[in-house]
Amino acid sequence: GAVVSQHPSWVICKSGTSVKIECRSLDFQATTMFWYRQFPKQSLMLMATSNEGSKATYEQGVEKDKFLINHASLTLSTLTVTSAHPEDSSFYICSARRQKDTQYFGPGTRLTVL
Amino acid sequence: GEDVEQSLFLSVREGDSSVINCTYTDSSSTYLYWYKQEPGAGLQLLTYIFSNMDMKQDQRLTVLLNKKDKHLSLRIADTQTGDSAIYFCAESSTGGYNKLIFGAGTRLAVHP
Protein backbone atom coordinates (compact mmCIF):
# COMPACT_ATOMS: atom_id res chain seq x y z
CA GLY A 1 0.00 0.00 0.00
CA ALA A 2 0.83 3.72 0.06
CA VAL A 3 1.50 4.22 -3.64
CA VAL A 4 1.80 7.73 -5.04
CA SER A 5 1.79 8.45 -8.75
CA GLN A 6 2.63 11.55 -10.75
CA HIS A 7 1.61 12.54 -14.23
CA PRO A 8 3.27 13.28 -16.51
CA SER A 9 6.64 11.70 -15.77
CA TRP A 10 8.30 14.23 -18.04
CA VAL A 11 7.20 17.27 -19.99
CA ILE A 12 8.84 19.69 -22.39
CA CYS A 13 7.18 23.03 -22.97
CA LYS A 14 7.84 26.38 -24.55
CA SER A 15 8.73 29.41 -22.49
CA GLY A 16 5.62 31.34 -21.46
CA THR A 17 3.26 28.40 -21.38
CA SER A 18 1.71 26.79 -18.30
CA VAL A 19 2.21 23.22 -17.24
CA LYS A 20 0.07 21.16 -14.86
CA ILE A 21 1.48 18.24 -12.88
CA GLU A 22 -0.78 15.80 -11.08
CA CYS A 23 -0.05 13.89 -7.90
CA ARG A 24 -2.33 11.04 -6.88
CA SER A 25 -2.42 8.75 -3.89
CA LEU A 26 -3.61 5.50 -5.43
CA ASP A 27 -4.55 3.36 -2.48
CA PHE A 28 -5.03 5.72 0.42
CA GLN A 29 -6.56 9.04 1.26
CA ALA A 30 -3.96 11.74 1.70
CA THR A 31 -4.87 14.42 4.18
CA THR A 32 -1.74 16.36 3.25
CA MET A 33 0.33 16.52 0.11
CA PHE A 34 3.72 18.15 -0.35
CA TRP A 35 5.48 19.51 -3.41
CA TYR A 36 9.27 19.47 -3.68
CA ARG A 37 11.70 20.71 -6.25
CA GLN A 38 15.03 19.05 -6.93
CA PHE A 39 17.83 20.58 -8.96
CA PRO A 40 20.44 18.31 -10.56
CA LYS A 41 22.67 16.66 -7.99
CA GLN A 42 21.01 18.57 -5.19
CA SER A 43 18.61 17.81 -2.41
CA LEU A 44 14.87 18.23 -2.30
CA MET A 45 13.55 21.63 -1.38
CA LEU A 46 10.02 21.84 -0.03
CA MET A 47 7.93 24.26 -2.06
CA ALA A 48 4.55 24.01 -0.41
CA THR A 49 2.26 21.96 1.77
CA SER A 50 -1.35 21.47 0.83
CA ASN A 51 -4.24 20.14 2.83
CA GLU A 52 -7.39 18.95 1.15
CA GLY A 53 -9.93 21.71 0.78
CA SER A 54 -7.73 24.54 2.00
CA LYS A 55 -5.13 26.87 0.57
CA ALA A 56 -1.58 25.67 0.25
CA THR A 57 1.13 26.91 2.59
CA TYR A 58 4.15 28.05 0.62
CA GLU A 59 7.73 28.05 1.81
CA GLN A 60 9.61 31.29 1.96
CA GLY A 61 10.83 32.39 -1.45
CA VAL A 62 8.32 30.32 -3.42
CA GLU A 63 6.04 32.44 -5.58
CA LYS A 64 2.47 31.34 -4.97
CA ASP A 65 1.22 33.05 -8.12
CA LYS A 66 3.71 31.17 -10.22
CA PHE A 67 3.32 27.76 -8.64
CA LEU A 68 -0.42 27.21 -8.24
CA ILE A 69 -1.39 24.30 -6.05
CA ASN A 70 -4.82 22.77 -5.88
CA HIS A 71 -5.74 19.94 -3.53
CA ALA A 72 -9.30 19.30 -4.59
CA SER A 73 -9.73 15.82 -3.19
CA LEU A 74 -8.14 13.43 -0.73
CA THR A 75 -6.38 11.63 -3.56
CA LEU A 76 -5.36 14.39 -5.95
CA SER A 77 -3.20 17.48 -5.81
CA THR A 78 -2.05 19.49 -8.81
CA LEU A 79 0.88 21.85 -9.29
CA THR A 80 0.59 24.32 -12.15
CA VAL A 81 3.72 26.15 -13.23
CA THR A 82 2.40 29.31 -14.83
CA SER A 83 4.25 31.23 -17.54
CA ALA A 84 7.12 28.80 -17.33
CA HIS A 85 10.66 29.96 -18.04
CA PRO A 86 13.87 27.98 -18.53
CA GLU A 87 14.87 28.57 -14.90
CA ASP A 88 11.77 26.62 -13.86
CA SER A 89 13.24 23.51 -15.46
CA SER A 90 13.66 21.02 -12.65
CA PHE A 91 12.55 17.71 -11.19
CA TYR A 92 9.31 18.14 -9.26
CA ILE A 93 8.42 15.51 -6.68
CA CYS A 94 5.25 15.23 -4.67
CA SER A 95 4.59 13.29 -1.51
CA ALA A 96 1.40 12.33 0.23
CA ARG A 97 0.69 11.69 3.86
CA ARG A 98 -2.21 9.85 5.34
CA GLN A 99 -3.25 10.68 8.83
CA LYS A 100 -0.65 9.96 11.51
CA ASP A 101 1.76 8.46 8.99
CA THR A 102 4.92 9.35 7.18
CA GLN A 103 5.24 10.85 3.72
CA TYR A 104 5.18 8.63 0.63
CA PHE A 105 6.85 10.01 -2.46
CA GLY A 106 5.82 10.01 -6.08
CA PRO A 107 8.23 9.09 -8.89
CA GLY A 108 8.77 12.72 -9.89
CA THR A 109 8.11 14.82 -12.99
CA ARG A 110 10.95 16.24 -15.05
CA LEU A 111 10.04 19.63 -16.49
CA THR A 112 12.13 21.13 -19.28
CA VAL A 113 11.26 24.62 -20.46
CA LEU A 114 12.73 25.63 -23.80
CA GLY B 1 17.75 26.97 11.53
CA GLU B 2 17.47 23.31 10.79
CA ASP B 3 20.27 21.77 8.77
CA VAL B 4 21.18 18.26 7.69
CA GLU B 5 24.61 17.44 6.31
CA GLN B 6 25.95 14.40 4.53
CA SER B 7 29.12 13.49 2.72
CA LEU B 8 28.48 13.64 -1.01
CA PHE B 9 30.10 10.50 -2.32
CA LEU B 10 30.99 6.98 -1.20
CA SER B 11 32.56 4.21 -3.23
CA VAL B 12 32.60 0.60 -2.01
CA ARG B 13 33.45 -2.80 -3.39
CA GLU B 14 30.66 -5.26 -3.99
CA GLY B 15 30.18 -7.46 -0.94
CA ASP B 16 31.66 -4.96 1.49
CA SER B 17 29.66 -2.93 4.00
CA SER B 18 28.74 0.67 3.27
CA VAL B 19 28.37 3.28 5.97
CA ILE B 20 26.69 6.56 5.13
CA ASN B 21 26.84 9.29 7.73
CA CYS B 22 24.59 12.23 8.47
CA THR B 23 24.57 15.03 11.03
CA TYR B 24 21.68 17.27 11.93
CA THR B 25 21.26 20.37 14.03
CA ASP B 26 17.63 20.36 15.17
CA SER B 27 17.60 19.08 18.74
CA SER B 28 13.82 18.71 18.57
CA SER B 29 14.05 16.13 15.79
CA THR B 30 11.92 13.19 16.74
CA TYR B 31 12.07 11.15 13.55
CA LEU B 32 15.04 10.53 11.30
CA TYR B 33 14.74 8.89 7.90
CA TRP B 34 16.81 7.33 5.20
CA TYR B 35 15.55 7.51 1.62
CA LYS B 36 16.99 5.97 -1.54
CA GLN B 37 16.75 7.62 -4.94
CA GLU B 38 17.67 5.80 -8.12
CA PRO B 39 18.41 7.77 -11.31
CA GLY B 40 15.38 9.61 -12.63
CA ALA B 41 13.11 8.25 -9.93
CA GLY B 42 11.38 9.47 -6.81
CA LEU B 43 12.35 8.67 -3.25
CA GLN B 44 11.93 5.29 -1.65
CA LEU B 45 11.68 5.19 2.13
CA LEU B 46 14.27 2.70 3.35
CA THR B 47 13.93 2.98 7.07
CA TYR B 48 13.39 5.43 9.88
CA ILE B 49 14.21 5.67 13.55
CA PHE B 50 12.62 7.42 16.47
CA SER B 51 14.85 9.73 18.44
CA ASN B 52 14.45 7.66 21.58
CA MET B 53 16.11 4.69 19.88
CA ASP B 54 19.84 4.06 19.48
CA MET B 55 19.72 1.43 16.81
CA LYS B 56 17.36 -0.19 14.36
CA GLN B 57 18.07 -3.16 12.14
CA ASP B 58 16.09 -4.22 9.11
CA GLN B 59 17.63 -7.07 7.10
CA ARG B 60 20.82 -5.65 5.53
CA LEU B 61 20.21 -2.17 6.91
CA THR B 62 21.36 -0.95 10.30
CA VAL B 63 20.65 2.55 11.52
CA LEU B 64 22.64 3.98 14.39
CA LEU B 65 21.63 7.18 16.17
CA ASN B 66 23.81 9.18 18.52
CA LYS B 67 21.39 11.76 19.79
CA LYS B 68 23.99 13.53 21.91
CA ASP B 69 26.18 14.19 18.88
CA LYS B 70 23.19 14.49 16.50
CA HIS B 71 24.76 11.88 14.29
CA LEU B 72 22.92 9.30 12.23
CA SER B 73 24.41 6.52 10.15
CA LEU B 74 23.13 3.92 7.72
CA ARG B 75 25.07 0.71 7.32
CA ILE B 76 24.34 -1.53 4.35
CA ALA B 77 25.74 -5.01 4.78
CA ASP B 78 26.92 -7.05 1.78
CA THR B 79 26.52 -4.11 -0.58
CA GLN B 80 25.33 -5.05 -4.06
CA THR B 81 25.44 -3.21 -7.39
CA GLY B 82 21.70 -2.66 -7.06
CA ASP B 83 22.41 -0.55 -4.00
CA SER B 84 24.07 2.09 -6.18
CA ALA B 85 21.91 5.19 -5.74
CA ILE B 86 21.69 8.45 -3.85
CA TYR B 87 20.84 8.12 -0.19
CA PHE B 88 19.14 11.01 1.58
CA CYS B 89 19.04 11.55 5.28
CA ALA B 90 16.03 13.54 6.51
CA GLU B 91 14.74 14.74 9.83
CA SER B 92 11.41 15.87 11.08
CA SER B 93 10.28 17.18 14.40
CA THR B 94 6.64 16.31 13.87
CA GLY B 95 6.77 12.76 12.60
CA GLY B 96 6.89 13.75 8.95
CA TYR B 97 3.53 15.48 9.31
CA ASN B 98 4.98 18.75 8.16
CA LYS B 99 8.42 19.53 6.91
CA LEU B 100 11.05 16.98 6.13
CA ILE B 101 14.48 18.56 6.09
CA PHE B 102 16.74 16.70 3.69
CA GLY B 103 20.48 16.44 3.48
CA ALA B 104 22.18 16.93 0.12
CA GLY B 105 22.36 13.19 -0.49
CA THR B 106 25.24 10.72 -0.61
CA ARG B 107 25.93 9.09 -3.94
CA LEU B 108 26.87 5.46 -3.35
CA ALA B 109 28.83 3.77 -6.10
CA VAL B 110 29.32 0.01 -5.86
CA HIS B 111 32.07 -1.48 -7.99
CA PRO B 112 33.06 -5.10 -8.62
Tab-separated table of C-alpha atoms in Angstrom:
chain	number	residue	atom	x	y	z
A	1	GLY	CA	0.000	0.000	0.000
A	2	ALA	CA	0.828	3.722	0.063
A	3	VAL	CA	1.505	4.217	-3.642
A	4	VAL	CA	1.797	7.729	-5.036
A	5	SER	CA	1.791	8.454	-8.750
A	6	GLN	CA	2.634	11.550	-10.751
A	7	HIS	CA	1.615	12.544	-14.227
A	8	PRO	CA	3.267	13.276	-16.513
A	9	SER	CA	6.638	11.703	-15.772
A	10	TRP	CA	8.301	14.231	-18.042
A	11	VAL	CA	7.200	17.268	-19.992
A	12	ILE	CA	8.841	19.694	-22.387
A	13	CYS	CA	7.179	23.031	-22.967
A	14	LYS	CA	7.844	26.385	-24.545
A	15	SER	CA	8.728	29.413	-22.492
A	16	GLY	CA	5.620	31.339	-21.465
A	17	THR	CA	3.256	28.401	-21.384
A	18	SER	CA	1.706	26.794	-18.302
A	19	VAL	CA	2.206	23.217	-17.238
A	20	LYS	CA	0.074	21.158	-14.856
A	21	ILE	CA	1.480	18.244	-12.877
A	22	GLU	CA	-0.781	15.796	-11.085
A	23	CYS	CA	-0.048	13.893	-7.899
A	24	ARG	CA	-2.333	11.042	-6.882
A	25	SER	CA	-2.421	8.748	-3.889
A	26	LEU	CA	-3.606	5.499	-5.428
A	27	ASP	CA	-4.551	3.356	-2.479
A	28	PHE	CA	-5.032	5.718	0.418
A	29	GLN	CA	-6.564	9.043	1.257
A	30	ALA	CA	-3.964	11.742	1.703
A	31	THR	CA	-4.867	14.422	4.181
A	32	THR	CA	-1.740	16.358	3.251
A	33	MET	CA	0.333	16.517	0.106
A	34	PHE	CA	3.719	18.147	-0.352
A	35	TRP	CA	5.485	19.512	-3.412
A	36	TYR	CA	9.266	19.470	-3.676
A	37	ARG	CA	11.697	20.706	-6.245
A	38	GLN	CA	15.030	19.052	-6.926
A	39	PHE	CA	17.832	20.578	-8.961
A	40	PRO	CA	20.440	18.313	-10.556
A	41	LYS	CA	22.671	16.657	-7.994
A	42	GLN	CA	21.008	18.572	-5.195
A	43	SER	CA	18.609	17.813	-2.409
A	44	LEU	CA	14.871	18.235	-2.296
A	45	MET	CA	13.553	21.628	-1.382
A	46	LEU	CA	10.022	21.841	-0.030
A	47	MET	CA	7.931	24.264	-2.064
A	48	ALA	CA	4.554	24.015	-0.407
A	49	THR	CA	2.264	21.964	1.774
A	50	SER	CA	-1.350	21.470	0.829
A	51	ASN	CA	-4.236	20.143	2.833
A	52	GLU	CA	-7.385	18.946	1.147
A	53	GLY	CA	-9.928	21.707	0.781
A	54	SER	CA	-7.726	24.535	1.995
A	55	LYS	CA	-5.132	26.867	0.575
A	56	ALA	CA	-1.580	25.666	0.254
A	57	THR	CA	1.127	26.909	2.587
A	58	TYR	CA	4.146	28.047	0.620
A	59	GLU	CA	7.730	28.050	1.810
A	60	GLN	CA	9.610	31.294	1.957
A	61	GLY	CA	10.826	32.391	-1.447
A	62	VAL	CA	8.322	30.319	-3.423
A	63	GLU	CA	6.039	32.436	-5.582
A	64	LYS	CA	2.472	31.342	-4.970
A	65	ASP	CA	1.216	33.055	-8.125
A	66	LYS	CA	3.713	31.173	-10.220
A	67	PHE	CA	3.324	27.758	-8.645
A	68	LEU	CA	-0.415	27.208	-8.241
A	69	ILE	CA	-1.386	24.296	-6.047
A	70	ASN	CA	-4.823	22.767	-5.883
A	71	HIS	CA	-5.738	19.937	-3.526
A	72	ALA	CA	-9.299	19.305	-4.588
A	73	SER	CA	-9.729	15.824	-3.191
A	74	LEU	CA	-8.144	13.431	-0.730
A	75	THR	CA	-6.384	11.628	-3.565
A	76	LEU	CA	-5.364	14.390	-5.949
A	77	SER	CA	-3.205	17.481	-5.810
A	78	THR	CA	-2.049	19.491	-8.807
A	79	LEU	CA	0.878	21.852	-9.285
A	80	THR	CA	0.589	24.322	-12.147
A	81	VAL	CA	3.718	26.148	-13.227
A	82	THR	CA	2.396	29.312	-14.830
A	83	SER	CA	4.245	31.226	-17.539
A	84	ALA	CA	7.122	28.796	-17.327
A	85	HIS	CA	10.658	29.958	-18.037
A	86	PRO	CA	13.868	27.983	-18.532
A	87	GLU	CA	14.873	28.567	-14.903
A	88	ASP	CA	11.768	26.622	-13.859
A	89	SER	CA	13.240	23.512	-15.456
A	90	SER	CA	13.661	21.020	-12.651
A	91	PHE	CA	12.547	17.706	-11.194
A	92	TYR	CA	9.309	18.138	-9.258
A	93	ILE	CA	8.421	15.505	-6.683
A	94	CYS	CA	5.249	15.229	-4.672
A	95	SER	CA	4.592	13.289	-1.514
A	96	ALA	CA	1.404	12.334	0.235
A	97	ARG	CA	0.686	11.685	3.860
A	98	ARG	CA	-2.209	9.847	5.339
A	99	GLN	CA	-3.249	10.680	8.832
A	100	LYS	CA	-0.649	9.955	11.513
A	101	ASP	CA	1.758	8.462	8.994
A	102	THR	CA	4.924	9.353	7.182
A	103	GLN	CA	5.240	10.848	3.716
A	104	TYR	CA	5.179	8.629	0.629
A	105	PHE	CA	6.851	10.014	-2.460
A	106	GLY	CA	5.817	10.006	-6.082
A	107	PRO	CA	8.234	9.094	-8.887
A	108	GLY	CA	8.768	12.724	-9.891
A	109	THR	CA	8.109	14.822	-12.987
A	110	ARG	CA	10.948	16.243	-15.050
A	111	LEU	CA	10.045	19.626	-16.494
A	112	THR	CA	12.126	21.129	-19.284
A	113	VAL	CA	11.256	24.620	-20.461
A	114	LEU	CA	12.728	25.630	-23.797
B	1	GLY	CA	17.753	26.972	11.530
B	2	GLU	CA	17.471	23.309	10.790
B	3	ASP	CA	20.269	21.766	8.772
B	4	VAL	CA	21.176	18.255	7.694
B	5	GLU	CA	24.605	17.437	6.313
B	6	GLN	CA	25.952	14.398	4.526
B	7	SER	CA	29.117	13.490	2.715
B	8	LEU	CA	28.477	13.639	-1.013
B	9	PHE	CA	30.104	10.500	-2.318
B	10	LEU	CA	30.986	6.978	-1.203
B	11	SER	CA	32.563	4.211	-3.232
B	12	VAL	CA	32.605	0.602	-2.014
B	13	ARG	CA	33.451	-2.802	-3.387
B	14	GLU	CA	30.662	-5.262	-3.985
B	15	GLY	CA	30.181	-7.457	-0.937
B	16	ASP	CA	31.660	-4.963	1.495
B	17	SER	CA	29.664	-2.928	4.000
B	18	SER	CA	28.742	0.674	3.272
B	19	VAL	CA	28.371	3.280	5.973
B	20	ILE	CA	26.686	6.560	5.126
B	21	ASN	CA	26.842	9.291	7.731
B	22	CYS	CA	24.586	12.226	8.475
B	23	THR	CA	24.571	15.029	11.027
B	24	TYR	CA	21.683	17.274	11.927
B	25	THR	CA	21.258	20.365	14.034
B	26	ASP	CA	17.632	20.359	15.171
B	27	SER	CA	17.600	19.079	18.740
B	28	SER	CA	13.824	18.713	18.575
B	29	SER	CA	14.045	16.130	15.795
B	30	THR	CA	11.918	13.189	16.736
B	31	TYR	CA	12.069	11.154	13.548
B	32	LEU	CA	15.044	10.529	11.295
B	33	TYR	CA	14.742	8.894	7.904
B	34	TRP	CA	16.812	7.326	5.195
B	35	TYR	CA	15.553	7.506	1.622
B	36	LYS	CA	16.991	5.972	-1.537
B	37	GLN	CA	16.746	7.619	-4.936
B	38	GLU	CA	17.667	5.799	-8.119
B	39	PRO	CA	18.411	7.772	-11.306
B	40	GLY	CA	15.382	9.613	-12.628
B	41	ALA	CA	13.106	8.250	-9.927
B	42	GLY	CA	11.384	9.468	-6.811
B	43	LEU	CA	12.347	8.674	-3.251
B	44	GLN	CA	11.933	5.295	-1.653
B	45	LEU	CA	11.683	5.195	2.126
B	46	LEU	CA	14.273	2.698	3.350
B	47	THR	CA	13.932	2.984	7.072
B	48	TYR	CA	13.390	5.427	9.883
B	49	ILE	CA	14.213	5.669	13.549
B	50	PHE	CA	12.616	7.419	16.474
B	51	SER	CA	14.848	9.729	18.435
B	52	ASN	CA	14.447	7.656	21.578
B	53	MET	CA	16.113	4.694	19.881
B	54	ASP	CA	19.837	4.062	19.478
B	55	MET	CA	19.721	1.426	16.806
B	56	LYS	CA	17.361	-0.185	14.364
B	57	GLN	CA	18.069	-3.158	12.141
B	58	ASP	CA	16.093	-4.219	9.111
B	59	GLN	CA	17.632	-7.072	7.102
B	60	ARG	CA	20.816	-5.654	5.533
B	61	LEU	CA	20.209	-2.172	6.905
B	62	THR	CA	21.359	-0.955	10.304
B	63	VAL	CA	20.647	2.548	11.524
B	64	LEU	CA	22.644	3.983	14.395
B	65	LEU	CA	21.626	7.178	16.169
B	66	ASN	CA	23.810	9.183	18.519
B	67	LYS	CA	21.391	11.764	19.786
B	68	LYS	CA	23.987	13.527	21.910
B	69	ASP	CA	26.176	14.194	18.879
B	70	LYS	CA	23.190	14.493	16.504
B	71	HIS	CA	24.761	11.880	14.294
B	72	LEU	CA	22.922	9.298	12.226
B	73	SER	CA	24.408	6.517	10.147
B	74	LEU	CA	23.130	3.922	7.720
B	75	ARG	CA	25.067	0.709	7.316
B	76	ILE	CA	24.341	-1.529	4.347
B	77	ALA	CA	25.741	-5.010	4.777
B	78	ASP	CA	26.917	-7.054	1.780
B	79	THR	CA	26.520	-4.112	-0.582
B	80	GLN	CA	25.327	-5.050	-4.060
B	81	THR	CA	25.442	-3.212	-7.388
B	82	GLY	CA	21.705	-2.662	-7.059
B	83	ASP	CA	22.409	-0.551	-3.999
B	84	SER	CA	24.073	2.088	-6.177
B	85	ALA	CA	21.914	5.185	-5.744
B	86	ILE	CA	21.692	8.451	-3.853
B	87	TYR	CA	20.842	8.125	-0.194
B	88	PHE	CA	19.138	11.013	1.576
B	89	CYS	CA	19.040	11.553	5.283
B	90	ALA	CA	16.032	13.539	6.506
B	91	GLU	CA	14.743	14.738	9.833
B	92	SER	CA	11.405	15.874	11.084
B	93	SER	CA	10.284	17.185	14.395
B	94	THR	CA	6.640	16.313	13.875
B	95	GLY	CA	6.765	12.756	12.598
B	96	GLY	CA	6.890	13.750	8.950
B	97	TYR	CA	3.529	15.478	9.309
B	98	ASN	CA	4.984	18.752	8.165
B	99	LYS	CA	8.425	19.533	6.912
B	100	LEU	CA	11.049	16.977	6.132
B	101	ILE	CA	14.481	18.557	6.086
B	102	PHE	CA	16.741	16.699	3.685
B	103	GLY	CA	20.480	16.436	3.478
B	104	ALA	CA	22.181	16.934	0.118
B	105	GLY	CA	22.357	13.193	-0.488
B	106	THR	CA	25.237	10.721	-0.614
B	107	ARG	CA	25.929	9.095	-3.937
B	108	LEU	CA	26.870	5.458	-3.347
B	109	ALA	CA	28.833	3.768	-6.098
B	110	VAL	CA	29.319	0.008	-5.859
B	111	HIS	CA	32.074	-1.484	-7.991
B	112	PRO	CA	33.061	-5.101	-8.623
